[in-house]
Amino acid sequence: MYTQQLTKPQYAGRGMTSDRTRGRLIELIKSMGVTNKAVLSVMQSLPRHIFVEEALASRAYENTALPIGHGQTISQPYTVGLMTQTLFNKPRSKVLEIGTGCGYQTAILAPLCDEVVSLERIVKLHRRARDLLYDLGVRNVKFRHGDGFAGMQDFAPYNGILAAAVSEDVPQELIDQLAEGGRVVMPVGKDQRQVLIVIDKTSTGLIEQEIEAVRFVPRLAGLG
Ligand code: SAH
């Protein structure tokens, strides 16, 4: 039987920004606490301006969230770095991402694991990210349109789950689709009161920790 080779992408050399522009952003997020070398290296090699509209490209190397259309935002680079290093406290082969958005976080996850399943509720964002990442040479991501908070049973279990939209609770479906030893990193709460949490699934139960206060766009309802 033919099986698709899941090769990890490499970004070095792509895009028009100088390494220095990206380097300054990396130094900043490093000083804020993102210290995982593999994460910093991927963020250094991946241009961010290609994920936003041309009019916003000049602001792509600031440590801020930016609009990506449809009322959504590309996450702040520091937050992307923090969530990614929190997820990869150890190697994680298969990761479920909730909220593909523009695909920036997805493109960071792809080189760090064997396979990513990325779910997005807004079909136009789903298609745009899928096509952009294809052009970037990313081949180890499965993009699906739908409610990410229901997870994706077809490809479960996952060693890691990361969500980029805030939910008031952690859906049981996500816990069920997590492998033993797996970790969820997601914002929970509402409006101004949101916190990034980590849940580890161990042989004896779930262990939950709070990381820090964050600000994310709200979870959208399912397709009904
Ligand atoms: N990591 C993305 C973040 C985008 S913002 C980026 O850097 O671009 C959060 C995303 O979650 C938005 O694209 C939003 O449409 C998506 N989203 C919100 N509710 C969702 C749901 N129920 N299922 C899947 N995606 C959802």
mmCIF file with all atom_site columns, C-alpha atoms and ligand atoms in Angstrom, residues 68 70 72-76 80 97-106 119-122 125 146-150 162 164-165 216-222, ligand 1:
data_model
loop_
_atom_site.group_PDB
_atom_site.id
_atom_site.type_symbol
_atom_site.label_atom_id
_atom_site.label_alt_id
_atom_site.label_comp_id
_atom_site.label_asym_id
_atom_site.label_entity_id
_atom_site.label_seq_id
_atom_site.pdbx_PDB_ins_code
_atom_site.Cartn_x
_atom_site.Cartn_y
_atom_site.Cartn_z
_atom_site.occupancy
_atom_site.B_iso_or_equiv
_atom_site.pdbx_formal_charge
_atom_site.auth_seq_id
_atom_site.auth_comp_id
_atom_site.auth_asym_id
_atom_site.auth_atom_id
_atom_site.pdbx_PDB_model_num
ATOM   1  C CA  . ILE A 1 68  ? -6.738  38.489 9.704  1.00 0.00 ? 68  ILE A CA  1
ATOM   2  C CA  . HIS A 1 70  ? -13.657 37.683 9.718  1.00 0.00 ? 70  HIS A CA  1
ATOM   3  C CA  . GLN A 1 72  ? -10.237 37.080 13.947 1.00 0.00 ? 72  GLN A CA  1
ATOM   4  C CA  . THR A 1 73  ? -6.594  37.801 14.746 1.00 0.00 ? 73  THR A CA  1
ATOM   5  C CA  . ILE A 1 74  ? -3.179  36.266 14.264 1.00 0.00 ? 74  ILE A CA  1
ATOM   6  C CA  . SER A 1 75  ? -1.956  35.634 17.802 1.00 0.00 ? 75  SER A CA  1
ATOM   7  C CA  . GLN A 1 76  ? 0.770   37.696 19.421 1.00 0.00 ? 76  GLN A CA  1
ATOM   8  C CA  . VAL A 1 80  ? 2.499   31.627 20.157 1.00 0.00 ? 80  VAL A CA  1
ATOM   9  C CA  . GLU A 1 97  ? -4.735  22.443 16.780 1.00 0.00 ? 97  GLU A CA  1
ATOM   10 C CA  . ILE A 1 98  ? -8.044  24.255 17.311 1.00 0.00 ? 98  ILE A CA  1
ATOM   11 C CA  . GLY A 1 99  ? -8.382  27.522 15.372 1.00 0.00 ? 99  GLY A CA  1
ATOM   12 C CA  . THR A 1 100 ? -6.111  27.410 12.329 1.00 0.00 ? 100 THR A CA  1
ATOM   13 C CA  . GLY A 1 101 ? -6.770  31.088 11.637 1.00 0.00 ? 101 GLY A CA  1
ATOM   14 C CA  . CYS A 1 102 ? -4.140  32.346 9.212  1.00 0.00 ? 102 CYS A CA  1
ATOM   15 C CA  . GLY A 1 103 ? -2.001  29.248 9.758  1.00 0.00 ? 103 GLY A CA  1
ATOM   16 C CA  . TYR A 1 104 ? 0.937   30.925 11.520 1.00 0.00 ? 104 TYR A CA  1
ATOM   17 C CA  . GLN A 1 105 ? 0.740   28.792 14.661 1.00 0.00 ? 105 GLN A CA  1
ATOM   18 C CA  . THR A 1 106 ? 0.141   25.726 12.476 1.00 0.00 ? 106 THR A CA  1
ATOM   19 C CA  . LEU A 1 119 ? -9.387  22.589 12.700 1.00 0.00 ? 119 LEU A CA  1
ATOM   20 C CA  . GLU A 1 120 ? -10.952 25.908 11.761 1.00 0.00 ? 120 GLU A CA  1
ATOM   21 C CA  . ARG A 1 121 ? -14.594 26.988 12.036 1.00 0.00 ? 121 ARG A CA  1
ATOM   22 C CA  . ILE A 1 122 ? -14.498 29.726 9.340  1.00 0.00 ? 122 ILE A CA  1
ATOM   23 C CA  . LEU A 1 125 ? -9.739  31.062 6.808  1.00 0.00 ? 125 LEU A CA  1
ATOM   24 C CA  . GLY A 1 146 ? -15.472 22.373 11.535 1.00 0.00 ? 146 GLY A CA  1
ATOM   25 C CA  . ASP A 1 147 ? -15.897 22.856 15.251 1.00 0.00 ? 147 ASP A CA  1
ATOM   26 C CA  . GLY A 1 148 ? -12.490 22.305 16.773 1.00 0.00 ? 148 GLY A CA  1
ATOM   27 C CA  . PHE A 1 149 ? -13.839 22.004 20.285 1.00 0.00 ? 149 PHE A CA  1
ATOM   28 C CA  . ALA A 1 150 ? -15.449 18.704 19.311 1.00 0.00 ? 150 ALA A CA  1
ATOM   29 C CA  . LEU A 1 162 ? -3.569  23.412 21.497 1.00 0.00 ? 162 LEU A CA  1
ATOM   30 C CA  . ALA A 1 164 ? -6.263  29.477 19.956 1.00 0.00 ? 164 ALA A CA  1
ATOM   31 C CA  . ALA A 1 165 ? -9.818  30.533 20.857 1.00 0.00 ? 165 ALA A CA  1
ATOM   32 C CA  . PHE A 1 216 ? -7.982  35.416 23.030 1.00 0.00 ? 216 PHE A CA  1
ATOM   33 C CA  . VAL A 1 217 ? -10.926 35.685 20.656 1.00 0.00 ? 217 VAL A CA  1
ATOM   34 C CA  . PRO A 1 218 ? -13.968 33.687 21.824 1.00 0.00 ? 218 PRO A CA  1
ATOM   35 C CA  . ARG A 1 219 ? -14.800 30.203 20.653 1.00 0.00 ? 219 ARG A CA  1
ATOM   36 C CA  . LEU A 1 220 ? -17.420 30.170 17.883 1.00 0.00 ? 220 LEU A CA  1
ATOM   37 C CA  . ALA A 1 221 ? -20.380 27.810 18.106 1.00 0.00 ? 221 ALA A CA  1
ATOM   38 C CA  . GLY A 1 222 ? -20.350 24.579 16.109 1.00 0.00 ? 222 GLY A CA  1
HETATM 39 N N1  . SAH B 2 .   ? -3.416  30.587 15.635 1.00 0.00 ? 1   SAH B N1  1
HETATM 40 C C1  . SAH B 2 .   ? -4.278  31.395 14.851 1.00 0.00 ? 1   SAH B C1  1
HETATM 41 C C2  . SAH B 2 .   ? -5.250  32.096 15.770 1.00 0.00 ? 1   SAH B C2  1
HETATM 42 C C3  . SAH B 2 .   ? -6.417  32.647 15.099 1.00 0.00 ? 1   SAH B C3  1
HETATM 43 S S1  . SAH B 2 .   ? -7.591  33.344 16.211 1.00 0.00 ? 1   SAH B S1  1
HETATM 44 C C4  . SAH B 2 .   ? -3.457  32.420 14.066 1.00 0.00 ? 1   SAH B C4  1
HETATM 45 O O1  . SAH B 2 .   ? -2.349  32.695 14.506 1.00 0.00 ? 1   SAH B O1  1
HETATM 46 O O2  . SAH B 2 .   ? -3.907  32.909 13.039 1.00 0.00 ? 1   SAH B O2  1
HETATM 47 C C5  . SAH B 2 .   ? -8.559  31.952 16.665 1.00 0.00 ? 1   SAH B C5  1
HETATM 48 C C6  . SAH B 2 .   ? -9.143  31.143 15.552 1.00 0.00 ? 1   SAH B C6  1
HETATM 49 O O3  . SAH B 2 .   ? -10.015 30.176 16.121 1.00 0.00 ? 1   SAH B O3  1
HETATM 50 C C7  . SAH B 2 .   ? -9.962  31.948 14.554 1.00 0.00 ? 1   SAH B C7  1
HETATM 51 O O4  . SAH B 2 .   ? -9.483  31.700 13.262 1.00 0.00 ? 1   SAH B O4  1
HETATM 52 C C8  . SAH B 2 .   ? -11.382 31.395 14.740 1.00 0.00 ? 1   SAH B C8  1
HETATM 53 O O5  . SAH B 2 .   ? -12.138 31.396 13.551 1.00 0.00 ? 1   SAH B O5  1
HETATM 54 C C9  . SAH B 2 .   ? -11.096 29.995 15.234 1.00 0.00 ? 1   SAH B C9  1
HETATM 55 N N2  . SAH B 2 .   ? -12.211 29.383 15.957 1.00 0.00 ? 1   SAH B N2  1
HETATM 56 C C10 . SAH B 2 .   ? -13.078 29.978 16.821 1.00 0.00 ? 1   SAH B C10 1
HETATM 57 N N3  . SAH B 2 .   ? -13.970 29.078 17.272 1.00 0.00 ? 1   SAH B N3  1
HETATM 58 C C11 . SAH B 2 .   ? -13.649 27.898 16.687 1.00 0.00 ? 1   SAH B C11 1
HETATM 59 C C12 . SAH B 2 .   ? -14.204 26.602 16.752 1.00 0.00 ? 1   SAH B C12 1
HETATM 60 N N4  . SAH B 2 .   ? -15.284 26.332 17.489 1.00 0.00 ? 1   SAH B N4  1
HETATM 61 N N5  . SAH B 2 .   ? -13.611 25.618 16.028 1.00 0.00 ? 1   SAH B N5  1
HETATM 62 C C13 . SAH B 2 .   ? -12.532 25.866 15.245 1.00 0.00 ? 1   SAH B C13 1
HETATM 63 N N6  . SAH B 2 .   ? -11.964 27.078 15.140 1.00 0.00 ? 1   SAH B N6  1
HETATM 64 C C14 . SAH B 2 .   ? -12.516 28.082 15.855 1.00 0.00 ? 1   SAH B C14 1
#
